[in-house]
Amino acid sequence: MLKVEEAQARLVALADPLAPVSRPVAACAGHYLAEPVIAQRTQPAADLSAMDGYAIRFADLPGPWRVIGESAAGRPFSGDMGPGEAVRIFTGAHLPMGADSILIQEEASRDGAIMALTGEGPPETGAHIRRKGSDFSKGDALLAMGEKLNAGGIAAAVMAGYGALNVGGRPKISIIATGDELRPAGVACDDVHIPSSNSVMLTAMLASLPCDIDDRGIVADRLDDVEAMLRSCSGSDIIVTSGGASVGDHDLVLPALQNIGATIDFWKVAMRPGKPLMAGRIGASIVLGLPGNPSSAFVTAFLFLLPLVRHLAGCKAPFPEVFTLRDTCDLPPPGARTEYFRAKITNSYLTDIYGRDSGLITPLSQANALLINPQKTGDEASAELTKYYHLLD
Ligand SMILES: Nc1nc2c(c(=O)[nH]1)N[C@H]1C(S)=C(S)[C@@H](COP(=O)(O)OP(=O)(O)OC[C@H]3O[C@@H](n4cnc5c(N)ncnc54)[C@H](O)[C@@H]3O)O[C@H]1N2
Ligand code: MOO
């Protein structure tokens, strides 16, 4: 059976990242940069006051001063400030020519044009001044190509002068649930039917990634219907199915794919849960067949679907980061498949480990991590600390 890492590599090799697009900065959150962000301007563009108060010369302390004008953000003082003079100043305003320090207004009193020191005054020359270029200078590389744009990154791009950014494309994803037993969320179920939770779960897992999701609902376990449904998704970059991936008589995803001319790249991966995972191509779409068991669908989506979406969207490191527990924990001896335990980890210590049955759904609602128990290789290092993935951003 294919190793997890090999299967992951084969999956992302099935397609190149989508063509980058230019998007307004306000619509770039969560997208991957297709260009580096290079500062088009210097920030601050001039020396600015960091406080409300008075611009003074440090050498004039302890005052008093004659106030000769005002400098506010967006309305700088245009004259020169001579010895014994001060300029009323506000946070974000240009430092007047001749000034070298800021006296905060809590330490000053004013009587007409005369201003006197009432506190300790600025501790040194340059106090409360934000120097020109102290944040970044024109030409500085602020963000690298492939980085995911978060709120702070977008703010930096705007301050650097950008109104639009070239970012990776948004993959179109069709999600299909298969199974005669499935009913849509919220529909009452008798004891032969169950609510279909996988598609909603997958949509939630994809929520923070740049992609457009089309939930195609539920298809019955009939070969014609599965084929027709798969065909109808031909405009998608990714077609994801859940269920019907195994070997039973009613597991129809593989035969349906074969009947409509898909190329299957792999079926079955040495992982638990998730063994019957399949991947291939139909025309321009990549198809990912996830197993139906909720925990299997979750783990395979986490390790395969999400990285594939990141890859198509322009991320350079699409696979989840691996963390290490602070202490050892007793996991069952390694088996033929890498096992991913749904677990709770608090401050890098394992605090809970949940049921292993891939049909269980409650572990998914409680876990914040997947513990990794690598498949047996024969030369296991004895004292290796357990590795895990964080499930929460
Ligand atoms: N003889 C064998 N049987 C099975 C094998 C095997 O190797 N030999 N593999 C097992 C493993 S491992 C898994 S995982 C499952 C995967 O089966 P399928 O992908 O074919 O999934 P289904 O049979 O359709 O469903 C399994 C289970 O999950 C429930 N399900 C399906 N879809 C949804 C949904 N959208 N929302 C919630 N729950 C869903 C379904 O009702 C079943 O209970 O096969 C083993 N069998
Ligand atoms: O490998 Mo299957 O995904 O347990 O349950």
Coordinates of C-alpha atoms and ligand atoms in Angstrom, one line a residue:
M1 CA 0.0 0.0 0.0
L2 CA 1.2 3.5 -0.8
K3 CA 2.8 5.4 2.1
V4 CA 1.0 8.6 3.2
E5 CA 3.9 10.9 2.1
E6 CA 4.1 9.3 -1.3
A7 CA 0.4 9.6 -1.9
Q8 CA 0.5 13.3 -0.8
A9 CA 3.3 14.0 -3.2
R10 CA 1.5 12.2 -6.1
L11 CA -1.7 14.1 -5.4
V12 CA -0.1 17.6 -5.7
A13 CA 1.8 16.4 -8.7
L14 CA -1.5 15.9 -10.5
A15 CA -1.9 19.6 -11.2
D16 CA 0.0 22.9 -11.3
P17 CA -1.1 25.9 -9.3
L18 CA -3.9 27.9 -10.9
A19 CA -3.0 31.1 -12.8
P20 CA -2.5 34.1 -10.5
V21 CA -5.1 36.9 -10.5
S22 CA -5.1 40.5 -9.4
R23 CA -7.5 41.1 -6.5
P24 CA -8.4 44.3 -4.6
V25 CA -6.5 44.2 -1.3
A26 CA -9.8 44.1 0.6
A27 CA -10.6 40.8 -1.1
C28 CA -7.2 39.2 -0.5
A29 CA -7.6 37.8 3.0
G30 CA -6.6 34.1 3.1
H31 CA -5.1 34.2 -0.4
Y32 CA -1.5 33.2 -1.2
L33 CA 0.7 35.9 -2.7
A34 CA 1.8 35.3 -6.3
E35 CA 4.3 38.2 -6.0
P36 CA 6.5 39.5 -3.2
V37 CA 5.2 42.7 -1.5
I38 CA 7.9 45.3 -2.1
A39 CA 7.4 48.6 -0.3
Q40 CA 6.4 51.3 -2.8
R41 CA 6.9 54.0 -0.2
T42 CA 8.7 54.7 3.1
Q43 CA 6.9 54.4 6.4
P44 CA 6.9 56.7 8.2
A45 CA 7.6 59.0 5.3
A46 CA 8.9 61.7 7.7
D47 CA 9.9 62.0 11.4
L48 CA 6.5 62.0 13.3
S49 CA 5.4 62.6 16.8
A50 CA 4.2 59.5 18.7
M51 CA 2.4 61.6 21.4
D52 CA 0.1 64.6 21.8
G53 CA 2.1 67.5 23.3
Y54 CA 4.8 70.0 22.2
A55 CA 7.7 69.7 19.8
I56 CA 10.7 71.3 21.5
R57 CA 14.5 71.3 21.4
F58 CA 15.9 69.1 24.2
A59 CA 18.6 71.7 24.9
D60 CA 15.9 74.2 25.9
L61 CA 14.8 72.2 28.9
P62 CA 13.5 73.1 31.4
G63 CA 11.8 75.8 29.4
P64 CA 9.6 77.9 29.4
W65 CA 8.8 78.1 25.6
R66 CA 6.9 80.4 23.3
V67 CA 4.4 78.3 21.2
I68 CA 4.6 79.5 17.6
G69 CA 2.2 77.2 15.8
E70 CA 0.6 73.8 15.5
S71 CA 1.5 70.5 13.7
A72 CA -1.4 68.0 13.2
A73 CA -1.5 64.7 11.3
G74 CA -2.1 65.7 7.7
R75 CA -1.5 69.4 8.4
P76 CA 2.2 69.9 9.2
F77 CA 3.7 73.1 10.6
S78 CA 5.5 74.8 7.7
G79 CA 7.9 77.1 9.5
D80 CA 11.2 76.6 11.3
M81 CA 11.4 76.4 15.1
G82 CA 14.1 78.4 16.8
P83 CA 15.7 78.3 20.3
G84 CA 13.1 78.8 23.1
E85 CA 10.2 78.0 20.7
A86 CA 7.8 75.1 20.8
V87 CA 5.1 73.9 18.4
R88 CA 1.8 72.3 19.6
I89 CA 1.9 68.8 18.1
F90 CA -0.4 65.8 17.9
T91 CA 0.2 62.0 17.4
G92 CA 1.1 61.2 13.8
A93 CA 2.1 64.8 13.0
H94 CA 5.3 65.9 11.3
L95 CA 8.1 66.9 13.6
P96 CA 8.8 70.6 12.8
M97 CA 12.2 71.7 11.4
G98 CA 14.4 72.6 14.4
A99 CA 12.6 70.3 16.9
D100 CA 14.3 67.2 18.3
S101 CA 12.0 65.9 21.1
I102 CA 8.4 65.8 22.2
L103 CA 7.2 67.0 25.6
I104 CA 3.9 65.2 26.4
Q105 CA 1.0 67.5 27.2
E106 CA 0.5 65.8 30.6
E107 CA 3.8 67.3 31.6
A108 CA 3.2 70.8 30.3
S109 CA 0.9 73.8 31.2
R110 CA -0.1 76.5 28.8
D111 CA -0.9 80.2 29.4
G112 CA -1.6 81.9 26.1
A113 CA 1.5 81.5 23.9
I114 CA 3.7 80.5 26.9
M115 CA 4.2 76.9 27.7
A116 CA 5.9 75.6 30.9
L117 CA 7.2 72.3 32.1
T118 CA 5.2 70.7 34.9
G119 CA 6.6 67.2 35.0
E120 CA 10.0 65.5 34.3
G121 CA 10.0 66.2 30.6
P122 CA 11.4 64.0 27.8
P123 CA 14.2 61.6 29.1
E124 CA 16.4 62.1 26.1
T125 CA 16.8 63.8 22.8
G126 CA 14.5 62.1 20.3
A127 CA 11.9 61.1 22.9
H128 CA 8.5 60.2 21.5
I129 CA 9.6 60.5 17.9
R130 CA 8.9 57.9 15.2
R131 CA 11.8 58.2 12.8
K132 CA 11.4 58.3 9.0
G133 CA 11.7 54.7 7.7
S134 CA 11.6 53.1 11.1
D135 CA 8.9 50.7 10.0
F136 CA 10.1 50.1 6.4
S137 CA 11.8 51.9 3.5
K138 CA 10.8 52.1 -0.1
G139 CA 12.2 48.9 -1.8
D140 CA 12.1 46.8 1.3
A141 CA 10.7 43.2 0.7
L142 CA 7.8 43.0 3.3
L143 CA 6.1 39.7 2.3
A144 CA 7.4 36.8 0.3
M145 CA 5.7 35.1 -2.7
G146 CA 3.6 32.2 -1.5
E147 CA 2.8 33.7 1.9
K148 CA -0.8 33.5 3.1
L149 CA -2.2 37.0 3.5
N150 CA -3.6 37.5 7.0
A151 CA -5.1 40.8 8.4
G152 CA -1.7 42.1 9.4
G153 CA -0.1 41.2 6.0
I154 CA -2.9 43.0 4.2
A155 CA -2.4 46.1 6.4
A156 CA 1.3 46.0 5.6
A157 CA 0.6 45.7 1.8
V158 CA -1.8 48.7 2.0
M159 CA 0.7 50.8 3.9
A160 CA 3.3 49.8 1.4
G161 CA 1.2 51.4 -1.3
Y162 CA -0.7 48.5 -2.9
G163 CA -4.4 48.8 -3.8
A164 CA -4.5 45.3 -5.5
L165 CA -2.3 42.2 -5.2
N166 CA -1.5 39.4 -7.5
V167 CA -2.6 36.3 -5.6
G168 CA -3.1 32.6 -6.5
G169 CA -6.4 31.5 -8.0
R170 CA -9.4 30.2 -6.1
P171 CA -9.9 26.5 -6.9
K172 CA -13.5 25.5 -7.6
I173 CA -14.5 22.5 -5.5
S174 CA -17.5 20.3 -6.0
I175 CA -18.4 18.2 -2.9
I176 CA -20.5 15.1 -3.4
A177 CA -21.9 12.8 -0.6
T178 CA -22.7 9.2 -1.7
G179 CA -25.0 6.7 0.0
D180 CA -28.6 5.6 0.0
E181 CA -28.7 6.0 3.8
L182 CA -27.9 9.7 3.7
R183 CA -30.4 12.5 4.3
P184 CA -29.7 16.3 4.2
A185 CA -28.8 18.1 7.4
G186 CA -31.9 18.8 9.5
V187 CA -34.2 16.2 7.8
A188 CA -35.7 13.8 10.3
C189 CA -34.1 10.3 10.0
D190 CA -35.6 6.9 10.8
D191 CA -33.3 4.1 11.9
V192 CA -32.2 3.2 8.3
H193 CA -31.2 6.7 7.4
I194 CA -28.5 9.1 8.8
P195 CA -27.9 12.8 8.5
S196 CA -25.1 13.5 5.9
S197 CA -22.5 15.3 7.9
N198 CA -19.4 14.9 5.7
S199 CA -20.1 17.5 3.1
V200 CA -20.9 20.2 5.7
M201 CA -17.8 19.1 7.7
L202 CA -15.6 19.4 4.6
T203 CA -17.1 22.8 3.8
A204 CA -16.2 23.9 7.3
M205 CA -12.7 22.6 7.0
L206 CA -12.2 24.6 3.8
A207 CA -13.7 27.8 5.2
S208 CA -10.4 29.5 5.8
L209 CA -8.9 28.6 2.4
P210 CA -9.3 30.6 -0.8
C211 CA -11.7 28.4 -2.8
D212 CA -15.3 28.4 -4.1
I213 CA -17.4 25.4 -2.9
D214 CA -20.3 23.9 -4.6
D215 CA -22.0 21.4 -2.4
R216 CA -23.7 19.1 -4.9
G217 CA -25.7 17.2 -2.3
I218 CA -26.3 13.5 -2.0
V219 CA -26.2 10.9 -4.8
A220 CA -27.8 7.5 -4.3
D221 CA -25.8 4.2 -4.6
R222 CA -26.7 3.7 -8.3
L223 CA -23.9 3.6 -10.8
D224 CA -25.7 5.7 -13.4
D225 CA -26.5 8.4 -10.8
V226 CA -22.9 8.5 -9.5
E227 CA -21.5 8.7 -13.1
A228 CA -24.0 11.5 -14.0
M229 CA -23.2 13.4 -10.9
L230 CA -19.4 13.1 -11.5
R231 CA -19.9 14.2 -15.1
S232 CA -21.9 17.2 -14.1
C233 CA -19.0 18.5 -12.0
S234 CA -16.6 18.8 -15.0
G235 CA -16.1 22.5 -14.6
S236 CA -14.5 22.0 -11.1
D237 CA -10.8 22.1 -10.3
I238 CA -11.4 19.5 -7.6
I239 CA -14.2 17.0 -7.3
V240 CA -14.4 15.5 -3.8
T241 CA -16.6 12.6 -3.0
S242 CA -17.2 10.9 0.4
G243 CA -18.4 7.4 0.9
G244 CA -18.5 4.5 -1.6
A245 CA -14.7 4.3 -1.7
S246 CA -14.2 0.8 -0.3
V247 CA -14.7 -2.7 -1.7
G248 CA -18.4 -3.5 -1.0
D249 CA -21.0 -4.1 -3.7
H250 CA -22.4 -0.6 -3.1
D251 CA -19.1 1.2 -3.2
L252 CA -19.5 2.7 -6.6
V253 CA -17.1 5.7 -6.8
L254 CA -14.2 3.8 -8.3
P255 CA -16.3 1.9 -11.0
A256 CA -18.1 5.1 -11.8
L257 CA -14.9 7.0 -12.3
Q258 CA -13.5 4.2 -14.5
N259 CA -16.7 4.2 -16.6
I260 CA -16.5 7.9 -17.3
G261 CA -12.8 7.6 -18.3
A262 CA -11.0 8.9 -15.2
T263 CA -7.4 8.1 -14.7
I264 CA -6.9 6.7 -11.2
D265 CA -3.5 7.7 -9.8
F266 CA -3.9 5.8 -6.5
W267 CA -6.4 3.9 -4.4
K268 CA -5.6 2.8 -0.9
V269 CA -3.1 4.5 1.3
A270 CA -1.3 3.0 4.3
M271 CA -3.2 5.1 6.8
R272 CA -5.7 4.6 9.6
P273 CA -8.3 6.0 9.3
G274 CA -8.6 6.6 5.6
K275 CA -7.3 3.5 3.9
P276 CA -9.7 3.5 0.9
L277 CA -8.7 7.0 -0.2
M278 CA -8.5 7.4 -4.0
A279 CA -7.2 10.2 -6.3
G280 CA -7.1 10.7 -10.0
R281 CA -8.1 12.9 -12.9
I282 CA -11.2 13.4 -15.0
G283 CA -10.5 15.8 -17.8
A284 CA -9.2 19.0 -16.2
S285 CA -10.5 18.1 -12.8
I286 CA -8.7 16.3 -10.0
V287 CA -10.9 13.8 -8.2
L288 CA -10.4 12.9 -4.6
G289 CA -12.5 10.0 -3.3
L290 CA -12.7 10.2 0.5
P291 CA -13.9 7.2 2.6
G292 CA -17.4 7.7 4.1
N293 CA -16.7 7.1 7.8
P294 CA -16.7 10.6 9.4
S295 CA -13.3 10.3 11.0
S296 CA -11.8 8.8 7.8
A297 CA -13.3 11.7 5.7
F298 CA -11.9 14.2 8.2
V299 CA -8.4 12.8 8.4
T300 CA -8.0 12.3 4.7
A301 CA -9.4 15.8 4.0
F302 CA -6.9 17.3 6.5
L303 CA -3.9 15.5 5.0
F304 CA -4.9 15.5 1.3
L305 CA -7.8 17.8 0.3
L306 CA -6.7 20.9 2.2
P307 CA -3.1 20.6 1.0
L308 CA -4.3 20.1 -2.6
V309 CA -6.4 23.3 -2.3
R310 CA -3.5 25.2 -0.9
H311 CA -1.2 23.9 -3.7
L312 CA -3.6 25.0 -6.4
A313 CA -4.1 28.3 -4.7
G314 CA -0.4 29.1 -4.8
C315 CA 0.9 28.0 -1.4
K316 CA 4.5 26.8 -1.5
A317 CA 4.3 24.6 1.7
P318 CA 0.8 23.1 1.4
F319 CA 1.2 20.3 4.0
P320 CA 0.3 20.8 7.7
E321 CA 3.1 21.6 10.1
V322 CA 4.3 18.8 12.4
F323 CA 4.6 19.5 16.1
T324 CA 6.3 17.5 18.8
L325 CA 4.8 16.6 22.2
R326 CA 6.9 17.6 25.3
D327 CA 6.8 14.1 26.8
T328 CA 6.6 10.6 25.5
C329 CA 3.2 8.9 25.5
D330 CA 2.4 5.2 25.2
L331 CA 0.8 4.6 21.8
P332 CA 0.0 1.1 20.6
P333 CA 2.9 -0.5 18.7
P334 CA 3.2 0.7 15.1
G335 CA 1.2 -1.2 12.6
A336 CA 1.2 -1.6 8.8
R337 CA -0.5 1.8 8.4
T338 CA 0.3 5.2 9.9
E339 CA -2.4 5.9 12.5
Y340 CA -3.8 9.3 13.3
F341 CA -5.3 9.4 16.8
R342 CA -7.9 12.1 17.4
A343 CA -6.5 13.7 20.6
K344 CA -6.6 16.8 22.9
I345 CA -3.2 18.5 23.5
T346 CA -2.8 21.2 26.0
N347 CA 0.4 23.3 26.2
S348 CA 2.2 20.6 24.1
Y349 CA 1.2 17.8 26.5
L350 CA -1.3 15.0 25.6
T351 CA -4.3 15.4 27.8
D352 CA -6.9 13.1 26.1
I353 CA -7.0 10.5 23.4
Y354 CA -10.3 9.5 21.9
G355 CA -11.9 6.4 20.4
R356 CA -10.2 4.9 17.4
D357 CA -13.3 3.7 15.5
S358 CA -13.4 5.8 12.3
G359 CA -17.2 5.7 12.5
L360 CA -17.2 7.8 15.7
I361 CA -18.0 11.4 15.3
T362 CA -17.8 12.7 18.9
P363 CA -13.9 12.5 18.9
L364 CA -14.0 15.0 16.0
S365 CA -16.0 17.5 18.0
Q366 CA -13.5 17.2 20.9
A367 CA -10.1 16.8 19.3
N368 CA -7.7 19.7 18.7
A369 CA -4.9 17.5 17.4
L370 CA -4.0 14.4 15.4
L371 CA -1.3 12.3 17.1
I372 CA 0.8 10.5 14.5
N373 CA 1.8 6.9 15.1
P374 CA 4.0 6.2 12.0
Q375 CA 3.7 2.9 10.2
K376 CA 6.1 0.2 11.2
T377 CA 9.4 0.3 9.4
G378 CA 11.4 -2.2 11.5
D379 CA 14.1 0.3 12.6
E380 CA 12.0 2.5 14.9
A381 CA 14.1 4.9 17.0
S382 CA 13.2 4.0 20.5
A383 CA 13.0 7.3 22.4
E384 CA 11.4 9.5 19.7
L385 CA 8.9 12.0 21.0
T386 CA 5.4 11.7 19.5
K387 CA 4.6 14.0 16.7
Y388 CA 1.2 15.6 16.0
Y389 CA -0.8 18.0 13.9
H390 CA -2.7 21.0 15.3
L391 CA -6.3 21.0 14.1
L392 CA -7.0 24.6 15.1
D393 CA -5.5 27.6 13.4
Ligands
LIG1 N1 -14.2 -5.8 3.4 C1 -13.7 -4.6 3.7 N2 -14.6 -3.7 4.2 C2 -14.1 -2.4 4.4 C3 -12.8 -2.1 4.2 C4 -11.9 -3.0 3.6 O1 -10.7 -2.8 3.4 N3 -12.4 -4.3 3.4 N4 -12.4 -0.8 4.5 C5 -13.1 -0.2 5.6 C6 -12.6 1.1 5.8 S1 -11.0 1.3 6.4 C7 -13.4 2.2 5.6 S2 -12.8 3.8 6.0 C8 -14.7 2.1 5.1 C9 -14.9 3.1 4.0 O2 -16.0 2.9 3.3 P1 -16.6 3.7 2.2 O3 -15.8 4.8 1.7 O4 -17.0 2.8 1.1 O5 -17.8 4.4 2.9 P2 -19.3 3.9 3.0 O6 -19.4 2.4 3.1 O7 -20.1 4.6 2.0 O8 -19.6 4.5 4.4 C10 -18.9 4.2 5.6 C11 -19.7 4.7 6.8 O9 -19.7 6.1 6.7 C12 -21.1 6.6 6.7 N5 -21.2 7.8 5.8 C13 -21.0 7.8 4.5 N6 -21.2 9.0 4.0 C14 -21.5 9.8 5.0 C15 -21.8 11.2 5.2 N7 -21.8 12.0 4.1 N8 -22.0 11.7 6.4 C16 -21.9 10.9 7.5 N9 -21.7 9.6 7.4 C17 -21.4 9.0 6.2 C18 -21.9 5.5 6.2 O10 -23.2 5.5 6.6 C19 -21.1 4.3 6.8 O11 -21.5 4.1 8.1 O12 -14.9 0.8 4.6 C20 -14.6 -0.2 5.5 N10 -15.0 -1.5 5.0
MOO2 O1 -9.2 3.1 7.4 MO1 -10.9 3.2 7.6 O2 -10.7 4.8 7.3 O3 -10.7 3.0 9.3 O4 -11.9 3.4 8.9

